[in-house]
CSV table of C-alpha atoms and ligand atoms in Angstrom, one decimal:
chain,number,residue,atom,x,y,z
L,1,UNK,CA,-31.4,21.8,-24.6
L,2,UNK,CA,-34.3,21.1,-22.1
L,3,UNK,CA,-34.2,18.1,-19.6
L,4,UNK,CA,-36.6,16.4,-21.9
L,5,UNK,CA,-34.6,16.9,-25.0
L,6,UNK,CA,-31.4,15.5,-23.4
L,7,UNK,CA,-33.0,12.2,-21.8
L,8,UNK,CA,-35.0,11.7,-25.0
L,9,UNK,CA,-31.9,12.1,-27.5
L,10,UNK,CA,-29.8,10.0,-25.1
L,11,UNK,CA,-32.5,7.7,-25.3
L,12,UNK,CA,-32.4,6.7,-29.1
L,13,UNK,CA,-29.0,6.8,-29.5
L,14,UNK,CA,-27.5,5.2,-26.4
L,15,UNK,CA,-27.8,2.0,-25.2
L,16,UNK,CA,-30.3,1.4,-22.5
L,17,UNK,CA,-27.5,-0.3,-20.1
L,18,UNK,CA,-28.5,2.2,-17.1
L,19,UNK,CA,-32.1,3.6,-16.1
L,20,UNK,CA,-30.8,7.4,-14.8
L,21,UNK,CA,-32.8,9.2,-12.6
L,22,UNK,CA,-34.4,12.2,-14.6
L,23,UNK,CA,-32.1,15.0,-14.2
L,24,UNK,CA,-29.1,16.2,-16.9
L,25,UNK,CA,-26.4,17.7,-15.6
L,26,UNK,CA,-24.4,20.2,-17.0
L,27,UNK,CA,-21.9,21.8,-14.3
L,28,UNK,CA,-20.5,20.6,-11.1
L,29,UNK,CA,-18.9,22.3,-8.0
L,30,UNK,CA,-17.8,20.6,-4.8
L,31,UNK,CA,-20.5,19.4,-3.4
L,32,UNK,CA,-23.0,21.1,-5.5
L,33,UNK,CA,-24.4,20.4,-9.5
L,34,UNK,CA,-26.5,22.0,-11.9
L,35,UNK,CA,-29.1,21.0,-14.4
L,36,UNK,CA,-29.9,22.6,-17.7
L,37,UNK,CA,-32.5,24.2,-16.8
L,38,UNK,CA,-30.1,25.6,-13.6
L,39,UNK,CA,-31.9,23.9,-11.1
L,40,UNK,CA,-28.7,22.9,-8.3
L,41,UNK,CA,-28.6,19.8,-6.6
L,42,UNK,CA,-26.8,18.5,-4.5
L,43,UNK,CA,-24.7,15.7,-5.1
L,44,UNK,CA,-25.4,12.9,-2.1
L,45,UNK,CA,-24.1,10.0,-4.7
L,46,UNK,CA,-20.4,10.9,-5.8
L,47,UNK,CA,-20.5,8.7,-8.9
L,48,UNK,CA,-20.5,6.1,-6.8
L,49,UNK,CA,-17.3,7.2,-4.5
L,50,UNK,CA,-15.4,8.6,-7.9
L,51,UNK,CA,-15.6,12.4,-6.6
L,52,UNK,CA,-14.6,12.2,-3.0
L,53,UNK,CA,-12.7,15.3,-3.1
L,54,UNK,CA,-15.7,16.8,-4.7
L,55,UNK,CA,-16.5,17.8,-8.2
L,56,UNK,CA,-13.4,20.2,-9.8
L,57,UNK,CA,-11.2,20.3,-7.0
L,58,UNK,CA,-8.9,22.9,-7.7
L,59,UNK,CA,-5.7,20.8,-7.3
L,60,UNK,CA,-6.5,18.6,-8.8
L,61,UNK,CA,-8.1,20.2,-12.1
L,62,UNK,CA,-4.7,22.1,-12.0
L,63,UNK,CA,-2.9,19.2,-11.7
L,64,UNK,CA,-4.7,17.8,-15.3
L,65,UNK,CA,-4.3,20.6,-16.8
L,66,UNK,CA,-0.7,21.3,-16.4
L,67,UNK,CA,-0.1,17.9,-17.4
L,68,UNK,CA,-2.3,18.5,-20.2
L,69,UNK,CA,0.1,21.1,-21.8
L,70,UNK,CA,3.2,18.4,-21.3
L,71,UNK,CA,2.5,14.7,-22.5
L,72,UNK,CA,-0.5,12.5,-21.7
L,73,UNK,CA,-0.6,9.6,-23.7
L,74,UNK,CA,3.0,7.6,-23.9
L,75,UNK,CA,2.0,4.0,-23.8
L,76,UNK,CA,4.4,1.8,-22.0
L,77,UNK,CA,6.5,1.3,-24.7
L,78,UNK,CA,8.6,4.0,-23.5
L,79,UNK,CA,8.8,6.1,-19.7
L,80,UNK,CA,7.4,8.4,-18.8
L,81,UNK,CA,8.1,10.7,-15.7
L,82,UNK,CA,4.9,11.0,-13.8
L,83,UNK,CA,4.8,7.1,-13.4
L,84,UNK,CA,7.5,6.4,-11.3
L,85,UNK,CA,6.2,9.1,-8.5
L,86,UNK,CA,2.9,7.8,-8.5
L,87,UNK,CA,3.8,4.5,-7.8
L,88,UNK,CA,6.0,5.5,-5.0
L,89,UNK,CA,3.4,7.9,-3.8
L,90,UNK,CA,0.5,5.0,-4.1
L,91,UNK,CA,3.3,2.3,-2.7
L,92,UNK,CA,3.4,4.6,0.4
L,93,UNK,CA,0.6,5.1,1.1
L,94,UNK,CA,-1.5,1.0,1.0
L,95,UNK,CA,2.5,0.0,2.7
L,96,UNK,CA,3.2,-2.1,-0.1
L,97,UNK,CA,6.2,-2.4,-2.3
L,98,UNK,CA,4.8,-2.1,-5.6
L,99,UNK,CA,1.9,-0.7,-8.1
L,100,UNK,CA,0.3,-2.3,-11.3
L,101,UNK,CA,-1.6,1.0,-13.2
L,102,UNK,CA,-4.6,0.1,-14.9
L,103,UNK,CA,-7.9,2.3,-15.9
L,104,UNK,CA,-11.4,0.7,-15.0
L,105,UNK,CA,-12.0,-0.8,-11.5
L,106,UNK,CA,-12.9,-3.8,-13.1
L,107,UNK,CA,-9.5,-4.1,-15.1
L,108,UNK,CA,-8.0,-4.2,-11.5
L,109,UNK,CA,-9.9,-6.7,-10.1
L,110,UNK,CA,-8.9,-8.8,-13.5
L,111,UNK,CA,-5.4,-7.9,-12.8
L,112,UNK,CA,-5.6,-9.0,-9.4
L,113,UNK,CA,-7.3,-11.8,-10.4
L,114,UNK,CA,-4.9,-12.9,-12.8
L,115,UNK,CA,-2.2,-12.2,-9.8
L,116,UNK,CA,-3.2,-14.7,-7.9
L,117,UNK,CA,-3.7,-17.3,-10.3
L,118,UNK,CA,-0.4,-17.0,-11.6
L,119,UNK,CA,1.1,-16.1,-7.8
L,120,UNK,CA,-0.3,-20.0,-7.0
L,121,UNK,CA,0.9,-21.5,-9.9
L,122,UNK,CA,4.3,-20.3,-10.0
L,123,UNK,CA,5.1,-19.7,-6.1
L,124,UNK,CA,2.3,-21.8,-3.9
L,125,UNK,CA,2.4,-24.7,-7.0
L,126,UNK,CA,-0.5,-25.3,-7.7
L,127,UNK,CA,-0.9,-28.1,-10.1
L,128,UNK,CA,-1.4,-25.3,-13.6
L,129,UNK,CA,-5.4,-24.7,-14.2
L,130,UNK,CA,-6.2,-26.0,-10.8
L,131,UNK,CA,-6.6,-22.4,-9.1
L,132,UNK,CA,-9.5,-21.8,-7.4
L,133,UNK,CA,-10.7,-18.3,-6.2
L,134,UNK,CA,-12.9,-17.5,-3.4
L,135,UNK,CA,-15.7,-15.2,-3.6
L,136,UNK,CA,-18.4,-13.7,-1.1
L,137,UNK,CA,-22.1,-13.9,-1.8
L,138,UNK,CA,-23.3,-10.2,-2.6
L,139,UNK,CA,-20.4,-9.5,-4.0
L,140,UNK,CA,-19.7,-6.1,-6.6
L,141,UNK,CA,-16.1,-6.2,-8.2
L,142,UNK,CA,-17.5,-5.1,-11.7
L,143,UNK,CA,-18.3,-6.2,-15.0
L,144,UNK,CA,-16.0,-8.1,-17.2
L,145,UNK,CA,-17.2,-12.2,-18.7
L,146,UNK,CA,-14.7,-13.0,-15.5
L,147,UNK,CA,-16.1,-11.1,-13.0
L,148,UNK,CA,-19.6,-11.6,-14.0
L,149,UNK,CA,-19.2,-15.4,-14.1
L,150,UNK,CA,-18.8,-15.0,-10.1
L,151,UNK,CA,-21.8,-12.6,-9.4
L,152,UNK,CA,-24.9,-13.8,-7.9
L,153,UNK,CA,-26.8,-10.9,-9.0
L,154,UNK,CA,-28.7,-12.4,-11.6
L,155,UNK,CA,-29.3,-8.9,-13.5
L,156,UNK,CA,-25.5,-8.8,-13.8
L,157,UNK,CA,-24.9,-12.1,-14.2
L,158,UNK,CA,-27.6,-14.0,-16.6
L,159,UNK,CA,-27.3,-15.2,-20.2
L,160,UNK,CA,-23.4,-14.1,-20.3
L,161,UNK,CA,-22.5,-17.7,-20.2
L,162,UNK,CA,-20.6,-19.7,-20.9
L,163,UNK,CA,-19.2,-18.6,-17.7
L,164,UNK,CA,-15.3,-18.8,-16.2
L,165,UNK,CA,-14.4,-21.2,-14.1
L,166,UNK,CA,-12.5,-21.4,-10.9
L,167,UNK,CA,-14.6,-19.5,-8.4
L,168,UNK,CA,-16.2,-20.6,-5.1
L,169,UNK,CA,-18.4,-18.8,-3.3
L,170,UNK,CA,-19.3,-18.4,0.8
L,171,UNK,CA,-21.4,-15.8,3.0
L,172,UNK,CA,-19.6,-12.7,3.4
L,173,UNK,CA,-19.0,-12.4,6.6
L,174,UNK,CA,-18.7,-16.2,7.5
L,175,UNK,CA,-15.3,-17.0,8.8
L,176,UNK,CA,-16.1,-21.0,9.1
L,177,UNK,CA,-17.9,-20.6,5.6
L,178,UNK,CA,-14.2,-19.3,4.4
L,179,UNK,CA,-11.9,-22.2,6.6
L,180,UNK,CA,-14.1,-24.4,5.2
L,181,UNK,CA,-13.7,-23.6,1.4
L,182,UNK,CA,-10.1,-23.3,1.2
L,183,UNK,CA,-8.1,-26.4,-0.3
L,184,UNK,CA,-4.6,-27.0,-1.5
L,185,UNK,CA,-5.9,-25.3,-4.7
L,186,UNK,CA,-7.3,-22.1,-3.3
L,187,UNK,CA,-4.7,-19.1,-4.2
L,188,UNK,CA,-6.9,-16.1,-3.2
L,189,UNK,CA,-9.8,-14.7,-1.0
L,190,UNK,CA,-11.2,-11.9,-3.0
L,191,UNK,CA,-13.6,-9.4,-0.6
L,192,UNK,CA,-14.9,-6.1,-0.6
L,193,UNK,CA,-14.0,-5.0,3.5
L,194,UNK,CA,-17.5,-2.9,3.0
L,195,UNK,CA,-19.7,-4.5,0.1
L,196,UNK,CA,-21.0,-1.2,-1.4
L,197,UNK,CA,-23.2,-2.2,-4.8
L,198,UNK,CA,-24.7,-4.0,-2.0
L,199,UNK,CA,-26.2,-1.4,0.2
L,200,UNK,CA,-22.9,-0.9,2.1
L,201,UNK,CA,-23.1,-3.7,4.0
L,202,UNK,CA,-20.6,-3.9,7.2
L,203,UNK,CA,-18.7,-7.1,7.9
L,204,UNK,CA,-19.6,-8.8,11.0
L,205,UNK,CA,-16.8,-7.3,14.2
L,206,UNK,CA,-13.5,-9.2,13.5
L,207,UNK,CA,-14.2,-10.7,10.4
L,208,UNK,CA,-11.2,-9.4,8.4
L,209,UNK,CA,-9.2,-9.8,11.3
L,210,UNK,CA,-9.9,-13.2,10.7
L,211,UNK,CA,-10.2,-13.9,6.8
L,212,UNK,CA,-6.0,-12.0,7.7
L,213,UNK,CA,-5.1,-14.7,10.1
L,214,UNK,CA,-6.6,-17.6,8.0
L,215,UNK,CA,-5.2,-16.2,5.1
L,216,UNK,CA,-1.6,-15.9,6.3
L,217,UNK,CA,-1.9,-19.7,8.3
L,218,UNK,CA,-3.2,-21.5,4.4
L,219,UNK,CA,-1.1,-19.5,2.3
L,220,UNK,CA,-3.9,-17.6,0.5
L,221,UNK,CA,-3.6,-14.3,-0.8
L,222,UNK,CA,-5.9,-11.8,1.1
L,223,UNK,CA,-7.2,-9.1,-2.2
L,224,UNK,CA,-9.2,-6.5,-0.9
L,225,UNK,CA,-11.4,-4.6,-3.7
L,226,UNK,CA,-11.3,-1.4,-2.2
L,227,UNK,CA,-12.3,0.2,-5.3
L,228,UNK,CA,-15.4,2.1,-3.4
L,229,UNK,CA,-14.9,1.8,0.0
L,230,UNK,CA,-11.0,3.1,-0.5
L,231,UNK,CA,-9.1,6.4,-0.3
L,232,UNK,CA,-11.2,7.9,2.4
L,233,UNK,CA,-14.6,7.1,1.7
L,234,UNK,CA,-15.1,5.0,4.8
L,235,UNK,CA,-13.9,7.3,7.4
L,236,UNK,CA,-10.2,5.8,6.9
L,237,UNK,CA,-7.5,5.6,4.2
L,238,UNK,CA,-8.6,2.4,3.7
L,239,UNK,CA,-11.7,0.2,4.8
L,240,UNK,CA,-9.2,-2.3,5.6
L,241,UNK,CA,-7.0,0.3,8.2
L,242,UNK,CA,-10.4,0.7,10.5
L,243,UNK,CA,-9.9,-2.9,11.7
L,244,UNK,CA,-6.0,-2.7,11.4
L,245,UNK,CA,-6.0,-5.2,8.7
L,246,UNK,CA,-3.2,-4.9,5.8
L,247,UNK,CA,-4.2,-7.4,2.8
L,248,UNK,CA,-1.8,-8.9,0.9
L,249,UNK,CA,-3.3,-7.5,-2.8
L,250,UNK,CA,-4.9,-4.4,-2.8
L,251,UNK,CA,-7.5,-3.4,-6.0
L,252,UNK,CA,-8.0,0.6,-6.0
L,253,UNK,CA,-10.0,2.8,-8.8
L,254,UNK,CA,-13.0,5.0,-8.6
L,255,UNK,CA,-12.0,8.5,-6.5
L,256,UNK,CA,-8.0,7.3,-7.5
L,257,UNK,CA,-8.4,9.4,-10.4
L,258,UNK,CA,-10.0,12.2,-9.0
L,259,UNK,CA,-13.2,12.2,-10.9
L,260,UNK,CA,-11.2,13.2,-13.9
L,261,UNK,CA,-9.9,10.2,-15.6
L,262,UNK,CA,-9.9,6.4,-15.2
L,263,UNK,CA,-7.3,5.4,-12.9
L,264,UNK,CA,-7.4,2.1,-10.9
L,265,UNK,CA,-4.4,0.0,-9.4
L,266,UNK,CA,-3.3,-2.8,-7.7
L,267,UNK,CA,-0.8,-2.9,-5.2
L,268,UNK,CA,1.2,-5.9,-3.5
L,269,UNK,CA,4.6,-7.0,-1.9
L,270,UNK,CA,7.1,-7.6,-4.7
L,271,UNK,CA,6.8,-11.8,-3.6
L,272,UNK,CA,3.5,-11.3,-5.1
L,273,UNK,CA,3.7,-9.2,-7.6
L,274,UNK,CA,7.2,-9.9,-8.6
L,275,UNK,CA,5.2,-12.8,-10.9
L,276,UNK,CA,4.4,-10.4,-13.5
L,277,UNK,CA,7.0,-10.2,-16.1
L,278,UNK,CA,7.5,-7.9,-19.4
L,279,UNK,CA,4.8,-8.7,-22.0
L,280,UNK,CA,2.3,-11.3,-19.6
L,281,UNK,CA,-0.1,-7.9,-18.7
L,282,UNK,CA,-0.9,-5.0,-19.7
L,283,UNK,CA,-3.0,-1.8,-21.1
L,284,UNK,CA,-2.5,1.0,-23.6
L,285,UNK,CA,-3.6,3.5,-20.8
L,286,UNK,CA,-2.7,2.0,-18.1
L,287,UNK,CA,-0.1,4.3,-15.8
L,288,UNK,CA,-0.4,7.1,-18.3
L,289,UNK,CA,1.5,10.2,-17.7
L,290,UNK,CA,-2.4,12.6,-17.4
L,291,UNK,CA,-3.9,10.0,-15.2
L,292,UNK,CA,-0.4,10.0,-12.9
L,293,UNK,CA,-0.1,13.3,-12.9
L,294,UNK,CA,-3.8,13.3,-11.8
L,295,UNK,CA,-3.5,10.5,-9.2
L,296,UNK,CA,0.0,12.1,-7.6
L,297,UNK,CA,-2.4,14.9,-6.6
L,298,UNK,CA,-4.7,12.7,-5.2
L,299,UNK,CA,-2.8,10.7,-3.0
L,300,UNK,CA,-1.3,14.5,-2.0
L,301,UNK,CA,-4.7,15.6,-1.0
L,302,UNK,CA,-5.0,11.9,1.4
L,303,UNK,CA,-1.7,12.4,3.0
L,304,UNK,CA,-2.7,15.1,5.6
L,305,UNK,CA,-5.3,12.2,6.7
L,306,UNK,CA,-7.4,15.7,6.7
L,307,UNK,CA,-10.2,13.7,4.7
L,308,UNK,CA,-10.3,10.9,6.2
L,309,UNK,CA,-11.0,12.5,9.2
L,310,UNK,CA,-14.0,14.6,8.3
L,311,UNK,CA,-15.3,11.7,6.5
L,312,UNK,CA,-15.3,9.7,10.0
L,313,UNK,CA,-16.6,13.2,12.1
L,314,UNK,CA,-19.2,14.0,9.6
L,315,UNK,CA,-20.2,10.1,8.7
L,316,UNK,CA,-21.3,9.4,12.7
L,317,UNK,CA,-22.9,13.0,12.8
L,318,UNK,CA,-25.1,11.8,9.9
L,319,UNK,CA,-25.4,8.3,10.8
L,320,UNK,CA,-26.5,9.9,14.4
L,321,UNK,CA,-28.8,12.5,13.0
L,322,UNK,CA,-30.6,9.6,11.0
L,323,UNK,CA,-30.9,7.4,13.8
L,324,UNK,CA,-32.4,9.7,16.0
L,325,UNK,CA,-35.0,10.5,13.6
L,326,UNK,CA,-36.7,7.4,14.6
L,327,UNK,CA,-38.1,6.9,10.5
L,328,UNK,CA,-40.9,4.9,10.1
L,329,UNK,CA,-40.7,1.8,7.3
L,330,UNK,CA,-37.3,1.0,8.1
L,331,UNK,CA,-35.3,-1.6,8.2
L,332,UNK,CA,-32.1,-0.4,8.8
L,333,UNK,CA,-29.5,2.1,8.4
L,334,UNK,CA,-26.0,1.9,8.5
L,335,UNK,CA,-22.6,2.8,7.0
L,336,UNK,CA,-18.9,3.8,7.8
L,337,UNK,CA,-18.2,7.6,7.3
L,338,UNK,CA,-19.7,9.5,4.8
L,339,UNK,CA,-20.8,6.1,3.3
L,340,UNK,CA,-24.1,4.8,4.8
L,341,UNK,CA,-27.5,3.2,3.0
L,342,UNK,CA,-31.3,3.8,4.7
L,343,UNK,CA,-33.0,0.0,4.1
L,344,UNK,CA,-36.4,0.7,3.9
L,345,UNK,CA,-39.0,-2.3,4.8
L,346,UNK,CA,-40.5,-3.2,1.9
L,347,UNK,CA,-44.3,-2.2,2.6
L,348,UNK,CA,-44.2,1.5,1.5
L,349,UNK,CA,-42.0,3.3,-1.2
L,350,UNK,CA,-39.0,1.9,-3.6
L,351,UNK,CA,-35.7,3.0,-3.1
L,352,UNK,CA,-36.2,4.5,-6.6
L,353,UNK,CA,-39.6,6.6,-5.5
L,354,UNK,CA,-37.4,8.2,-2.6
L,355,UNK,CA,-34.8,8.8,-5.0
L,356,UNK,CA,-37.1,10.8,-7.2
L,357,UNK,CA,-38.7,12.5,-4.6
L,358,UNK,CA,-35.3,13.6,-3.0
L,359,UNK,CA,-34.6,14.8,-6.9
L,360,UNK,CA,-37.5,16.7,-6.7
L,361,UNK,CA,-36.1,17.9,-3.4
L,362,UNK,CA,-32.6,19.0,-4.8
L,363,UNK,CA,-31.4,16.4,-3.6
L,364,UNK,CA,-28.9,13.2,-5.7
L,365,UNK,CA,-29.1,10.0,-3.9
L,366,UNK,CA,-29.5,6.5,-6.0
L,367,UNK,CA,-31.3,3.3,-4.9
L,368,UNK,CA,-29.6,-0.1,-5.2
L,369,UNK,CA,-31.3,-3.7,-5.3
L,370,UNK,CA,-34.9,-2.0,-4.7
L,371,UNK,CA,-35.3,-1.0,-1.2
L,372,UNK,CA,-31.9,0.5,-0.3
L,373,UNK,CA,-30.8,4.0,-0.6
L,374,UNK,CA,-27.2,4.4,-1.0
L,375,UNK,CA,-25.5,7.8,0.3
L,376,UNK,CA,-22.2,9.1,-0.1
L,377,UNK,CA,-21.5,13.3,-0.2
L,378,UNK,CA,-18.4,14.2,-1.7
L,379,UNK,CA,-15.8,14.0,1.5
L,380,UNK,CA,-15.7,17.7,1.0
L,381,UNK,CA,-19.1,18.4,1.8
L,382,UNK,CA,-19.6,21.7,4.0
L,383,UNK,CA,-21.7,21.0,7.0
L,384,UNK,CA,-24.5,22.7,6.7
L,385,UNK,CA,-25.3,21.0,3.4
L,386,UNK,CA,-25.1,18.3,4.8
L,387,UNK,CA,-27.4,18.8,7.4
L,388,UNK,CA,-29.7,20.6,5.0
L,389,UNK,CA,-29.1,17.3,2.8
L,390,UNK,CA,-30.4,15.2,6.1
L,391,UNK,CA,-33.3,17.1,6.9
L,392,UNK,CA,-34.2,16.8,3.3
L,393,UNK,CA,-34.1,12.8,3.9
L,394,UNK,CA,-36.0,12.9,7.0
L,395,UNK,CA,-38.9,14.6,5.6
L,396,UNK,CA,-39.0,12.9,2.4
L,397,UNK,CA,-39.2,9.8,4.6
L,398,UNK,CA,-41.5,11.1,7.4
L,399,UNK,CA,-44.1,12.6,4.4
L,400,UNK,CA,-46.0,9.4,3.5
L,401,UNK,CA,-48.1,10.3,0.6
L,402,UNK,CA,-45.6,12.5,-1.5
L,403,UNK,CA,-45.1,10.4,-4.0
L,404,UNK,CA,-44.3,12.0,-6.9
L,405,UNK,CA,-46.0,10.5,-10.4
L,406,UNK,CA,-44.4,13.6,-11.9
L,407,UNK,CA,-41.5,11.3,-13.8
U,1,PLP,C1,-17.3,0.2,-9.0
U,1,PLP,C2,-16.6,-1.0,-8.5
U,1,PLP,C3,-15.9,-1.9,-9.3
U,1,PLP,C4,-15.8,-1.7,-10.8
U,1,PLP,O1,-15.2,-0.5,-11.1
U,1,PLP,P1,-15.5,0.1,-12.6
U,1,PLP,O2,-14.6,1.3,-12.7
U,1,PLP,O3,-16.9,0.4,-12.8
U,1,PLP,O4,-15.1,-1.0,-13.6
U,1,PLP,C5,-15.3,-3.0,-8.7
U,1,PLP,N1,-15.4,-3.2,-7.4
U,1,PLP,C6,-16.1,-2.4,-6.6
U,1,PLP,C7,-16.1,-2.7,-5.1
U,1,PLP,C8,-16.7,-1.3,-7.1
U,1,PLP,O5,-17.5,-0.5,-6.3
């Protein structure tokens, strides 16, 4: 099948709720993917943050497959024996007591959501139906009716009313915004420490610091959606840990399940999540024994802090490399190891036209909100691909007139 044959047959039969750049993959690597026509690229997007440990790691490919050959589906009507270790392992590792499994990033964020509403009722007392949730404008935590009702994105957001209730929303990054939104009926402060769909923005210095202290003095439950900028992808195990900040609910998914299944999970003291009793949540796949097996080995490969720490050495190379460059029609560029996002200024090229031209260039980057190009290498990357990778940028975006008008 040519590249032209795929995209076209997708095309008709699936729905048009993504616009792909124009390349079809068929094999993957480490760092590295290739076409159907063999052209390799290299892959400077991770599915968003889901293949930090690169594509086909070989633990954890073994670890599916030997789980594979044993039990993978159980529901939770019944044990099974990969659970229990992953939720110790994952309960180590974010300090917490416990572990919710669920599948989708978003079904985290709704567990956590539903957490703290049911946390305020039945510990803080709130009056029941009163709860109100605090949001930050910008925000990504997915795309549920729920979560949706609380974007201000309006491609995400419009005509998916009538929307839910219960949700405030302040400046990320505004500490006096936050003070001043909290009432007796506020149970949680819901933030993403790095907001990622949104060009990985940083939070101004001491922010979370602060939303932790204000949290802990009004009784509010600090969630972190660490669903992208989690599990190494920042330059820390967390986004949370470069500041020294524990929240009280953490939401993880994406590279959790190792670019091989769905695997999110929310994690919390037992006062918190101690609310949740037998029958009030659930999901037919959550905490299955494949996607345990799968996340064990994951939380394995984090424990050395080996990752982390050559997504912090080679995140500041990059983000130094880039700087230095001095590229004309920017804005800005920034990011927190191997996580960062050129701005361009608005006069010259899309984020999409850079994207295609880096395509062209072997290169798999993907622009967010029109003028922002989002990068983030597998963790593994080797370090001359990704210098090759950054020169690649810096001529694309020191070469005015390439525009390519060849997709
Ligand atoms: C991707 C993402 C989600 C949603 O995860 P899905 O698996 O796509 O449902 C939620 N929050 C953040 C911060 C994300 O980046």
């Amino acid at each position: 099948m040519t590249t032209d044959q795929a995209i076209e047959f997708e095309h008709e039969h699936c729905a048009h709720n993504y616009h792909p750049l124009p390349v079809v993959i068929h094999e993957a690597h480490g760092a590295w993917v290739t076409d159907v026509e063999g052209r390799r690229y290299l892959d400077m997007l991770s599915a968003y943050s889901a293949i930090n440990f690169g594509h086909g790691h070989p633990k954890l490919v073994a670890a599916a497959q030997e789980q594979l050959g044993l039990v993978t589906l159980t529901s939770r009507a019944f044990h099974n024996d990969r659970l229990g270790r992953f939720c110790a392992d994952l309960a180590r590792l974010t300090r917490h007591d416990a572990v919710l499994p669920m599948n989708s990033g978003a079904e985290g964020v709704e567990t956590a959501l539903k957490l703290s509403r049911k946390w305020g009722y039945e510990v803080k007392g709130v009056p029941v139906d009163q709860a109100e949730i605090i949001v930050c404008a910008g925000n990504f935590h997915g795309r549920t009716t729920t979560i949706v009702s609380f974007s201000d994105d309006p491609v995400a957001h419009d005509h998916y009313g009538p929307y839910t209730p219960g949700f405030v929303t302040v400046p990320y990054g505004d500490i006096d915004a936050l003070a001043a939104a909290i009432t007796p009926n506020t149970v949680a402060f819901l933030v993403e420490p790095i907001q990622g769909e949104a060009g990985v923005v940083l939070p101004p210095t001491g922010f979370l610091q602060a939303v932790r202290e204000l949290c802990t003095e009004r009784n509010v439950l600090f969630v972190a959606d660490e669903i992208q900028a989690g599990l190494g992808r920042a330059g820390a195990t967390f986004a949370c840990d470069l500041v020294g900040v524990q929240p009280d609910v953490r939401i993880l998914g994406k590279a959790l399940g190792g670019g091989i299944v769905a695997l999110s999970a929310v994690t919390a003291n037992w006062d918190v999540l101690g609310v949740i009793q037998p029958g009030q949540h659930g999901s037919t796949f959550g905490g299955n024994p494949l996607a345990a097996a799968i996340g064990i080995a994951v939380i394995e490969l984090l424990e050395t802090g080996e990752v982390q720490e050559r997504s912090r050495r080679l995140g500041e190379h990059a983000l130094q490399v880039l700087r230095d460059a001095a590229l004309p029609g920017i804005k800005e560029i920034r990011g927190s190891g191997l996580w960062w996002a050129i701005e361009l200024d608005g006069t010259g090229r899309t984020g999409r036209e850079v994207s295609l031209e880096l395509l062209a260039r072997g290169i798999l980057a993907k622009d967010t909100h029109t003028w922002t190009i989002r990068f983030a290498p597998p963790l593994v990357v080797e370090e001359s691909d990704l210098d090759h990778a950054l020169a690649t940028i810096i001529d694309v975006l020191t070469t005015p007139d390439a525009t390519s008008d060849d997709y």
